[in-house]
């Protein structure tokens, strides 16, 4: 007996004790696995001439045994060897990225877990108390039997099997007052589940179905003869197999699209948007696309592979054709089917295909249009979309060095400080006063924090809105957009924001000049921590604040410091801006006048550290900071 890997064990436990109401999806999951296994074999056969079977031999079969209380899903796909069983069924893929909730949270969260990790095979334990897998890889002589009751672990032993492929035999749990697991044990239930969830699986799903037929009328039958019937069974294909993208849009219900999406792309939740179109021209093709309602857990990891399924005349050629999707829409799922592709089955050739580029461009445009229309007509939905994938769009702008800003800039949403809600850049511009020359933004940890920052307040006080940005990519995205609709994007933390009136500027210059000695002393106290200490006309309530001169902002410095190979060499040129109208400044002036150098230096360091804290940056020497406070309070 082997034990399941820890995370798998927890998941199993969750499955078994789940309050999950949709237990019936176990069948869909097993059929999806079977279909994937058949795909894999089929793909191998394309490049391996030694494999010899007819493509129409490939199928899936669902059967049941009322007496034994079993439901079996069989396929003649790729099969597994001993090691494969261990790797695939002894542990759950990606389990290391799972965090399990404690018991109270578990009940409400379990649906999410099931959906998010596509636990596929394990869902058999929602209905079964014993699962047996009998499998033989194509071309091998040895079959293997895997059994598990779910809790303790599993066993693997050699066995016999005719032909190749996999049978998954689920022994259903006993019925209880609440749960009738036996409901699956009949033709009608299984058939309707297959049609509901797996109708478009491209391989035939076969079932022994009962029929009745009229017996021939006996020759000596009298006038009062009543026809007699006999029951017989016949192997039938249950699923429709007509690809959903080949059907007229108007004839397919939303529910059918949603089911197709969930089964094909292993998601628990309905997609947020379905896009389908047919293109005619040099190449004709059908496209069916889905925008998921949430990001898969690995979207931002290296393992994530974008791509659309590529079919040529209903035959799947490639499962994830990368060339059909640009990176900024890498989250989109879907299918492209064309009979005009000049296909050379070798994938290398396919990748260089110009026809694919043309299709990709068209798809890119359609997705953009669909998102624009969602943004304009279904705002709530769009905000949901943006919460899930906005980051990817921002990366799209950043990684194209702003070249995609015309396409993606209008899709951005940012938090408006003035309106207290998400706005597009166009909405921001529509609301701004006529004299406003720039688009202002601030970057930092949270909306709450940003809205209290002195630099943000000072811009707001002038009647200009500020976009508050809290994602790590925001700053780079803003810099890459640079100019939107002829307006320059400006970080409010720039030292030379230039919002002051001539009068204010002059006043500040005079104040700086007349306190020259004081500022020199302050600069000396801070050494190379700042490049400048100066009076700022823009501060309102606070005595001092930090800003940055030059290309590196404070936020950028913070982010660079968090990178794994940071050496602290990327530093913003800091300016300590002083509010000359604040009472604290008068205190500084007095200390300077009486020649108390120590106090000037102490106050300066307090102001500087205070400013750091407001920026959400660590203070250099917390011990010295608290000693300074203690000294002053004495
Ligand atoms: P997923 O399908 O999301 O990868 P599962 O837990 O459903 O996760 O399955 C785990 C793995 O077990 C699959 O990736 C596949 O390699 C293998 N597997 C499951 N069912 C079959 C099958 N019928 N034939 C061959 N391999 C299978």
XYZ file of C-alpha atoms and ligand atoms in Angstrom:
661
model
C 0.000 0.000 0.000
C 1.347 3.378 -0.970
C 0.278 6.603 0.663
C -1.036 9.542 -1.274
C 1.137 12.627 -1.222
C 0.080 14.890 1.629
C -1.750 17.485 -0.392
C -3.595 14.858 -2.373
C -4.693 13.311 0.878
C -6.151 16.566 2.080
C -7.930 17.078 -1.184
C -9.306 13.581 -1.105
C -10.587 14.128 2.351
C -12.215 17.299 1.167
C -13.794 15.511 -1.772
C -15.168 12.705 0.282
C -16.650 14.933 2.926
C -17.643 17.616 0.548
C -21.082 19.130 0.724
C -20.655 19.604 -2.965
C -24.037 19.181 -4.562
C -22.924 18.566 -8.094
C -21.588 15.089 -7.499
C -22.680 14.021 -10.946
C -19.796 15.891 -12.537
C -17.537 12.951 -11.696
C -18.731 11.408 -14.950
C -17.802 14.467 -16.967
C -14.361 14.503 -15.362
C -13.692 10.854 -16.113
C -14.903 11.243 -19.682
C -12.702 14.318 -20.150
C -9.713 12.336 -18.933
C -10.617 9.512 -21.289
C -10.924 11.925 -24.168
C -7.557 13.492 -23.320
C -6.007 10.040 -23.220
C -7.413 9.225 -26.656
C -6.134 12.569 -27.963
C -2.661 11.768 -26.740
C -2.631 8.458 -28.530
C -4.022 10.046 -31.642
C -1.325 12.737 -31.638
C 1.385 10.137 -31.303
C -0.024 8.202 -34.197
C 0.271 11.265 -36.439
C 4.033 11.189 -36.271
C 4.605 7.522 -35.590
C 3.907 5.309 -38.595
C 4.404 2.153 -36.502
C 1.193 2.770 -34.646
C -1.448 1.017 -36.462
C -5.041 1.457 -35.669
C -7.840 3.114 -37.527
C -8.770 6.545 -36.196
C -12.396 5.522 -36.072
C -11.529 2.757 -33.637
C -10.909 5.425 -31.005
C -13.782 5.718 -28.587
C -14.962 5.932 -25.014
C -17.419 3.574 -23.413
C -19.598 4.076 -20.373
C -21.166 1.060 -18.702
C -22.775 0.185 -15.424
C -23.585 -2.846 -13.334
C -26.550 -2.487 -11.076
C -25.786 -5.489 -8.952
C -22.124 -4.698 -8.423
C -22.999 -0.985 -8.011
C -20.310 0.117 -10.438
C -20.043 2.729 -13.174
C -17.166 2.217 -15.600
C -15.592 4.653 -18.028
C -13.328 2.942 -20.559
C -11.172 4.344 -23.308
C -8.720 3.023 -25.855
C -6.372 5.931 -25.367
C -2.758 6.127 -24.376
C -2.988 4.137 -21.140
C -0.537 4.294 -18.261
C 2.382 2.217 -17.065
C 3.243 1.587 -13.435
C 5.221 4.791 -13.114
C 2.524 6.821 -14.841
C -0.060 5.515 -12.395
C 2.135 6.538 -9.534
C 2.857 9.981 -10.900
C -0.598 10.776 -12.174
C -2.941 9.172 -9.700
C -0.773 9.092 -6.578
C -0.500 12.810 -6.490
C -2.403 15.765 -7.782
C -0.832 17.913 -10.404
C 0.166 21.337 -9.097
C -0.759 20.303 -5.595
C 2.110 22.320 -4.172
C 0.364 25.522 -5.094
C -2.674 24.591 -3.093
C -3.419 26.033 0.240
C -6.000 24.293 2.218
C -8.559 26.083 4.254
C -9.337 25.078 7.781
C -12.532 23.244 8.547
C -14.907 26.156 8.980
C -13.839 27.768 5.785
C -13.805 24.503 3.974
C -17.481 24.107 3.382
C -17.997 27.319 1.510
C -14.696 27.134 -0.268
C -14.765 23.592 -1.519
C -16.483 24.400 -4.761
C -13.744 26.827 -5.561
C -11.064 24.307 -4.833
C -12.677 21.725 -7.023
C -12.975 24.201 -9.837
C -9.653 25.844 -9.493
C -7.520 22.791 -9.516
C -9.544 20.676 -11.872
C -9.221 17.725 -9.573
C -10.640 15.559 -12.283
C -9.952 11.995 -11.407
C -10.351 12.486 -7.664
C -13.946 13.526 -8.096
C -14.674 9.798 -8.462
C -14.374 9.631 -4.689
C -17.297 11.988 -4.277
C -19.537 9.136 -5.299
C -17.317 6.087 -4.951
C -15.874 4.257 -1.979
C -13.599 2.119 -4.125
C -12.015 3.129 -7.399
C -10.195 0.645 -9.605
C -8.167 1.633 -12.644
C -7.121 -1.052 -15.084
C -4.785 0.260 -17.706
C -2.374 -0.833 -20.401
C -0.258 1.530 -22.482
C -0.546 1.212 -26.224
C 2.093 -1.214 -27.475
C 2.853 -2.720 -24.072
C 2.299 -6.304 -22.936
C 1.799 -5.455 -19.335
C -1.410 -4.139 -17.791
C -1.656 -2.579 -14.309
C -4.343 -2.392 -11.717
C -4.592 0.567 -9.361
C -7.063 0.439 -6.488
C -7.927 2.821 -3.740
C -10.638 3.331 -1.185
C -9.579 6.927 -1.054
C -8.476 7.410 2.494
C -5.409 5.403 3.250
C -3.661 5.142 -0.047
C -3.564 2.976 -3.101
C -2.068 -0.217 -4.436
C -0.641 -0.951 -7.852
C -0.217 -4.489 -9.121
C 0.243 -6.220 -12.465
C -2.877 -7.535 -14.110
C -4.256 -8.661 -17.455
C -6.234 -6.630 -19.938
C -7.283 -7.134 -23.498
C -6.322 -4.438 -25.931
C -4.950 -1.138 -24.707
C -6.330 1.850 -22.862
C -7.896 2.461 -19.489
C -10.970 1.368 -17.528
C -11.921 3.431 -14.524
C -14.342 1.476 -12.361
C -16.133 3.418 -9.680
C -17.841 1.415 -6.975
C -20.654 3.621 -5.706
C -21.166 4.262 -2.017
C -24.163 2.776 -0.257
C -27.315 4.869 -0.432
C -28.270 6.831 2.648
C -31.392 8.759 3.522
C -29.853 11.926 2.141
C -27.831 10.622 -0.740
C -28.934 8.170 -3.358
C -25.716 7.249 -5.084
C -27.517 4.421 -6.845
C -29.311 6.946 -9.024
C -26.467 6.715 -11.514
C -27.039 3.033 -12.119
C -29.330 3.214 -15.110
C -29.251 3.989 -18.770
C -31.396 7.062 -18.545
C -29.330 8.913 -15.928
C -26.016 8.153 -17.550
C -27.249 9.062 -20.989
C -28.620 12.379 -19.878
C -25.434 13.192 -17.966
C -23.354 12.415 -21.040
C -25.555 14.580 -23.239
C -25.555 17.362 -20.723
C -21.875 17.538 -19.959
C -19.993 15.691 -22.657
C -22.036 16.107 -25.788
C -19.218 17.630 -27.843
C -16.483 15.248 -26.869
C -15.107 14.486 -30.275
C -14.823 10.755 -29.834
C -17.906 8.584 -29.747
C -19.115 7.851 -26.241
C -20.681 4.413 -26.521
C -23.224 2.801 -24.241
C -25.126 -0.485 -24.312
C -28.637 0.825 -24.673
C -31.860 -1.071 -24.224
C -34.348 -1.151 -26.992
C -37.480 -3.042 -27.660
C -38.759 -4.284 -30.944
C -41.977 -5.789 -32.124
C -41.857 -9.524 -32.720
C -42.979 -10.714 -36.129
C -46.625 -11.451 -36.255
C -47.214 -15.234 -36.166
C -48.810 -16.562 -39.316
C -51.662 -18.089 -37.401
C -52.451 -14.925 -35.501
C -56.094 -14.269 -35.169
C -58.006 -11.001 -35.463
C -57.543 -10.242 -31.817
C -53.718 -10.437 -32.093
C -51.879 -7.948 -29.962
C -48.290 -7.211 -30.992
C -45.570 -8.594 -28.731
C -42.228 -6.947 -27.989
C -38.806 -8.113 -27.018
C -36.044 -6.230 -25.249
C -32.536 -6.215 -26.672
C -29.434 -4.128 -26.176
C -27.254 -2.415 -28.708
C -24.049 -0.423 -28.530
C -24.925 3.179 -29.378
C -23.137 6.465 -29.661
C -24.707 8.774 -27.123
C -23.019 12.115 -27.761
C -23.789 14.384 -30.687
C -20.191 15.114 -31.738
C -21.240 17.880 -34.129
C -18.782 20.549 -33.138
C -20.569 23.358 -31.388
C -18.653 25.972 -33.378
C -20.091 24.563 -36.581
C -23.609 25.212 -35.416
C -25.426 28.460 -36.031
C -24.930 30.915 -33.205
C -28.645 31.517 -32.958
C -29.298 27.819 -32.464
C -26.930 27.286 -29.579
C -28.057 28.243 -26.088
C -25.809 30.005 -23.601
C -25.999 26.957 -21.432
C -24.653 24.772 -24.219
C -21.739 27.127 -24.824
C -21.028 27.240 -21.114
C -21.068 23.474 -20.763
C -18.805 23.113 -23.744
C -16.391 25.614 -22.224
C -16.340 23.927 -18.840
C -15.856 20.439 -20.193
C -13.267 21.344 -22.769
C -11.198 23.762 -20.753
C -11.630 22.231 -17.327
C -13.139 25.161 -15.532
C -15.801 24.994 -12.902
C -17.235 28.442 -13.522
C -19.110 29.677 -16.572
C -17.128 31.919 -18.893
C -17.663 35.656 -18.612
C -18.023 36.079 -22.337
C -18.417 33.888 -25.389
C -17.286 35.173 -28.767
C -17.962 33.296 -31.963
C -17.490 34.244 -35.563
C -16.999 32.854 -39.000
C -14.526 34.364 -41.428
C -14.623 34.003 -45.199
C -11.845 34.956 -47.554
C -8.510 33.624 -48.680
C -8.881 31.297 -45.733
C -12.248 30.521 -44.197
C -12.490 29.543 -40.580
C -14.729 29.270 -37.553
C -13.701 30.671 -34.227
C -15.226 30.138 -30.808
C -13.607 32.016 -27.938
C -14.218 32.271 -24.224
C -13.118 34.831 -21.721
C -12.954 32.975 -18.408
C -14.468 34.572 -15.351
C -11.318 34.220 -13.299
C -7.647 33.656 -13.723
C -6.299 30.129 -13.505
C -3.990 29.776 -10.540
C -0.902 29.410 -12.719
C -1.588 32.299 -15.113
C 1.375 34.263 -13.858
C 3.754 31.340 -13.611
C 6.226 30.098 -16.170
C 4.288 26.876 -16.509
C 1.256 28.606 -17.964
C 0.840 27.954 -21.670
C -1.429 30.125 -23.731
C -3.046 28.955 -26.936
C -6.188 27.977 -28.763
C -7.204 24.552 -29.963
C -6.606 24.276 -33.654
C -8.796 22.035 -35.762
C -8.633 21.322 -39.422
C -11.973 20.060 -40.666
C -13.086 18.931 -37.234
C -9.861 17.127 -36.456
C -7.829 18.444 -33.573
C -4.349 19.314 -34.822
C -2.956 21.127 -31.849
C -4.235 21.547 -28.341
C -2.581 24.859 -27.538
C -1.598 26.719 -30.636
C 0.337 29.647 -29.212
C 0.549 31.559 -32.445
C -3.163 32.201 -32.444
C -3.092 34.422 -29.363
C -1.043 37.452 -28.489
C 0.416 37.539 -24.993
C -1.854 40.310 -23.755
C -4.858 38.024 -24.279
C -3.135 34.851 -23.125
C -6.043 34.019 -20.809
C -8.530 33.499 -23.636
C -9.588 29.921 -24.339
C -11.152 28.605 -27.481
C -11.162 26.809 -30.759
C -10.195 27.688 -34.315
C -11.305 25.410 -37.121
C -10.332 25.847 -40.746
C -10.308 23.479 -43.641
C -8.112 25.785 -45.681
C -4.982 25.645 -43.608
C -2.144 24.266 -45.640
C -1.355 21.698 -43.112
C 1.741 19.821 -42.891
C 1.175 17.849 -39.775
C 4.606 18.656 -38.463
C 4.152 21.374 -35.894
C 7.285 23.277 -36.788
C 5.881 24.012 -40.202
C 2.617 25.036 -38.707
C 4.252 27.521 -36.412
C 5.740 29.507 -39.211
C 2.498 29.670 -40.992
C 1.515 33.090 -42.262
C -2.078 32.038 -42.406
C -1.994 31.622 -38.653
C -0.681 35.147 -38.224
C -3.589 36.483 -40.212
C -6.084 34.529 -38.142
C -4.369 35.647 -34.936
C -4.693 39.291 -35.907
C -8.356 38.904 -36.636
C -8.906 37.127 -33.331
C -7.004 39.853 -31.504
C -9.280 42.467 -33.001
C -12.427 40.541 -32.143
C -11.387 40.112 -28.524
C -10.560 43.811 -28.253
C -13.959 44.724 -29.666
C -15.748 42.332 -27.347
C -13.954 43.833 -24.353
C -14.702 47.367 -25.463
C -18.336 46.525 -25.823
C -18.381 44.872 -22.398
C -16.698 47.961 -20.952
C -19.332 50.244 -22.474
C -22.441 48.138 -21.990
C -21.846 45.762 -19.115
C -19.682 47.686 -16.740
C -20.054 45.397 -13.720
C -19.041 42.430 -15.775
C -16.145 44.366 -17.222
C -14.898 45.269 -13.776
C -15.047 41.605 -12.856
C -13.038 40.864 -15.969
C -10.528 43.560 -15.186
C -10.076 42.355 -11.639
C -9.122 38.955 -13.028
C -7.076 39.910 -16.076
C -6.308 43.640 -15.894
C -2.800 42.803 -14.827
C -2.210 40.841 -18.017
C -3.359 43.779 -20.127
C -1.044 46.087 -18.200
C 1.870 43.738 -18.828
C 0.853 43.828 -22.466
C 1.370 47.579 -22.573
C 4.560 47.426 -20.594
C 6.175 44.562 -22.492
C 5.398 46.156 -25.852
C 7.104 49.358 -24.656
C 3.826 51.173 -25.071
C 3.372 50.125 -28.695
C 0.067 48.477 -27.818
C -1.271 51.464 -25.920
C -3.688 52.460 -28.660
C -5.259 49.030 -28.543
C -5.036 48.376 -24.803
C -4.902 51.835 -23.228
C -8.638 52.332 -23.572
C -9.251 49.014 -21.806
C -7.465 50.094 -18.643
C -9.311 50.839 -15.431
C -7.783 52.804 -12.586
C -9.118 53.940 -9.263
C -10.084 57.597 -9.353
C -9.346 59.425 -6.111
C -11.992 62.026 -6.849
C -14.787 59.669 -7.872
C -13.901 56.850 -5.514
C -14.431 54.248 -8.230
C -12.760 52.714 -11.255
C -12.518 54.886 -14.338
C -11.046 54.511 -17.801
C -8.456 56.978 -19.025
C -11.074 58.446 -21.344
C -13.496 58.948 -18.481
C -10.714 60.596 -16.521
C -10.072 63.000 -19.368
C -13.756 63.693 -19.905
C -14.054 64.794 -16.287
C -10.978 66.945 -16.032
C -11.043 70.751 -15.947
C -10.057 72.512 -19.156
C -6.817 73.901 -17.839
C -5.527 70.482 -16.791
C -2.533 69.531 -18.874
C -1.574 66.151 -17.510
C -3.037 62.891 -16.321
C -1.971 62.437 -12.710
C -1.388 59.153 -10.991
C 0.102 57.900 -7.773
C 1.515 54.469 -7.071
C 1.681 52.681 -3.760
C 0.470 49.906 -1.575
C -3.225 50.566 -1.129
C -5.947 52.986 -2.132
C -6.455 53.999 1.509
C -2.829 54.821 1.945
C -2.467 56.620 -1.330
C -5.466 58.819 -0.756
C -3.843 60.243 2.372
C -0.486 60.973 0.752
C 0.421 64.688 0.795
C 1.409 64.670 -2.884
C -1.954 63.195 -3.853
C -3.837 65.670 -1.698
C -1.982 68.611 -3.119
C -3.004 67.682 -6.686
C -6.591 67.013 -5.593
C -6.642 70.408 -3.897
C -5.997 72.012 -7.233
C -9.123 70.378 -8.561
C -7.362 67.656 -10.527
C -8.196 63.989 -10.165
C -5.491 61.439 -9.347
C -5.493 57.810 -10.452
C -4.490 55.632 -7.521
C -2.505 52.581 -8.614
C -1.704 49.674 -6.343
C -0.437 46.900 -8.576
C 3.251 46.274 -8.999
C 3.011 46.586 -12.762
C 1.144 49.921 -12.645
C 4.119 52.208 -12.501
C 5.758 50.529 -15.491
C 2.476 50.486 -17.334
C 1.993 54.214 -16.786
C 5.530 54.994 -17.895
C 4.991 52.869 -21.010
C 1.755 54.636 -21.898
C 3.578 57.926 -21.344
C 1.137 59.999 -23.385
C -2.560 59.242 -23.745
C -4.728 61.325 -26.051
C -2.050 63.997 -26.147
C -1.949 64.258 -22.368
C 1.210 63.426 -20.494
C 0.941 60.927 -17.637
C 2.611 62.294 -14.525
C 3.434 60.659 -11.228
C 2.357 63.049 -8.460
C 5.506 62.173 -6.548
C 7.709 63.827 -9.181
C 9.644 66.690 -7.650
C 8.988 68.992 -10.594
C 5.313 68.454 -11.151
C 4.965 72.120 -12.050
C 1.490 72.734 -10.732
C 2.368 75.845 -8.769
C 1.406 79.308 -9.900
C 4.158 81.816 -10.628
C 3.322 83.526 -7.402
C 3.620 80.373 -5.331
C 6.871 79.512 -7.014
C 8.314 82.861 -6.235
C 7.170 82.674 -2.659
C 8.813 79.277 -2.270
C 12.034 80.468 -3.860
C 12.160 83.416 -1.520
C 11.513 81.232 1.486
C 14.280 78.881 0.366
C 16.658 81.779 -0.114
C 15.930 83.518 3.160
C 16.473 80.268 5.033
C 19.597 79.289 3.143
C 21.634 78.548 6.253
C 18.891 76.384 7.718
C 18.553 74.309 4.570
C 22.292 73.893 4.327
C 22.290 72.586 7.897
C 19.426 70.235 7.135
C 21.110 68.950 3.997
C 24.255 68.338 6.005
C 22.330 66.459 8.658
C 20.877 64.139 6.037
C 24.087 63.690 4.059
C 23.604 61.690 0.869
C 20.161 60.458 1.852
C 18.651 63.296 -0.136
C 19.834 65.311 -3.094
C 17.983 68.425 -2.065
C 16.068 70.092 0.775
C 13.757 72.839 -0.419
C 10.544 74.679 0.293
C 7.628 73.239 -1.575
C 4.521 75.251 -2.357
C 2.412 72.146 -2.733
C 2.262 70.701 0.777
C -0.858 71.488 2.748
C -1.234 69.708 6.084
C 2.093 67.999 6.544
C 5.384 69.623 7.536
C 7.472 67.688 5.008
C 7.304 65.023 2.317
C 9.588 63.123 -0.006
C 9.542 63.332 -3.765
C 11.830 62.012 -6.453
C 13.824 63.839 -9.076
C 14.751 62.128 -12.314
C 13.654 58.862 -13.877
C 13.521 56.585 -10.835
C 10.486 57.061 -8.621
C 10.258 56.080 -4.969
C 7.780 53.327 -5.821
C 10.134 51.945 -8.423
C 12.964 51.930 -5.931
C 10.746 49.990 -3.537
C 9.899 47.427 -6.218
C 13.445 47.004 -7.406
C 14.518 46.364 -3.837
C 12.039 43.491 -3.650
C 13.353 41.711 -6.718
C 15.240 38.504 -6.016
C 18.586 39.768 -7.341
C 18.310 43.262 -5.896
C 21.596 44.860 -4.905
C 20.081 48.147 -3.765
C 21.783 50.050 -6.562
C 18.581 51.456 -8.069
C 17.856 54.502 -5.962
C 15.540 57.416 -6.463
C 17.052 60.897 -6.116
C 15.105 62.015 -3.089
C 14.055 65.536 -2.401
C 12.887 66.477 1.085
C 10.152 68.989 0.451
C 9.413 71.354 3.328
C 6.157 73.121 4.055
C 7.297 76.638 5.096
C 3.812 77.510 6.334
C 3.677 74.674 8.842
C 4.257 75.596 12.527
C 6.980 72.958 12.697
C 9.038 75.034 10.288
C 8.946 77.955 12.706
C 10.361 75.642 15.383
C 13.206 74.733 13.053
C 13.870 78.376 12.313
C 14.115 79.156 16.026
C 16.567 76.333 16.640
C 18.676 77.601 13.754
C 18.589 81.185 15.007
C 19.800 80.290 18.504
C 22.529 78.144 16.954
C 21.299 74.824 18.363
C 22.840 72.617 15.651
C 22.036 69.421 17.486
C 18.337 70.222 17.559
C 18.248 71.200 13.887
C 19.825 67.885 13.001
C 17.457 65.964 15.288
C 14.354 67.668 13.876
C 15.557 67.140 10.340
C 16.056 63.448 10.857
C 12.590 63.186 12.414
C 11.003 64.967 9.450
C 12.869 62.776 7.009
C 11.883 59.557 8.743
C 8.312 60.727 9.059
C 8.255 61.370 5.338
C 9.634 57.881 4.689
C 6.910 56.328 6.822
C 4.237 58.231 4.938
C 5.620 56.813 1.705
C 5.399 53.342 3.177
C 9.159 52.946 3.102
C 11.244 51.526 5.923
C 13.181 54.015 8.008
C 16.924 53.518 7.887
C 17.573 53.237 11.599
C 14.498 52.639 13.759
C 16.568 52.650 16.969
C 18.055 56.060 16.262
C 14.579 57.267 15.305
C 13.022 56.253 18.611
C 15.988 57.597 20.537
C 15.502 60.941 18.811
C 11.839 61.011 19.815
C 12.730 60.097 23.403
C 15.331 62.808 23.548
C 12.833 65.449 22.418
C 10.157 64.333 24.821
C 12.470 64.516 27.828
P -5.923 16.392 -14.962
O -6.769 15.649 -15.916
O -6.438 17.762 -14.643
O -4.463 16.387 -15.309
P -6.616 14.251 -13.171
O -6.444 14.116 -11.695
O -7.985 14.129 -13.693
O -5.997 15.651 -13.535
O -5.717 13.201 -13.876
C -4.358 13.127 -13.549
C -3.571 12.491 -14.661
O -3.850 11.084 -14.740
C -3.887 12.995 -16.039
O -3.176 14.184 -16.334
C -3.430 11.833 -16.912
O -2.033 11.889 -17.120
C -3.733 10.646 -16.050
N -5.006 10.031 -16.448
C -6.212 10.184 -15.878
N -7.147 9.472 -16.510
C -6.527 8.842 -17.530
C -6.946 7.939 -18.575
N -8.221 7.569 -18.703
N -5.993 7.487 -19.415
C -4.697 7.865 -19.302
N -4.257 8.705 -18.357
C -5.143 9.184 -17.482
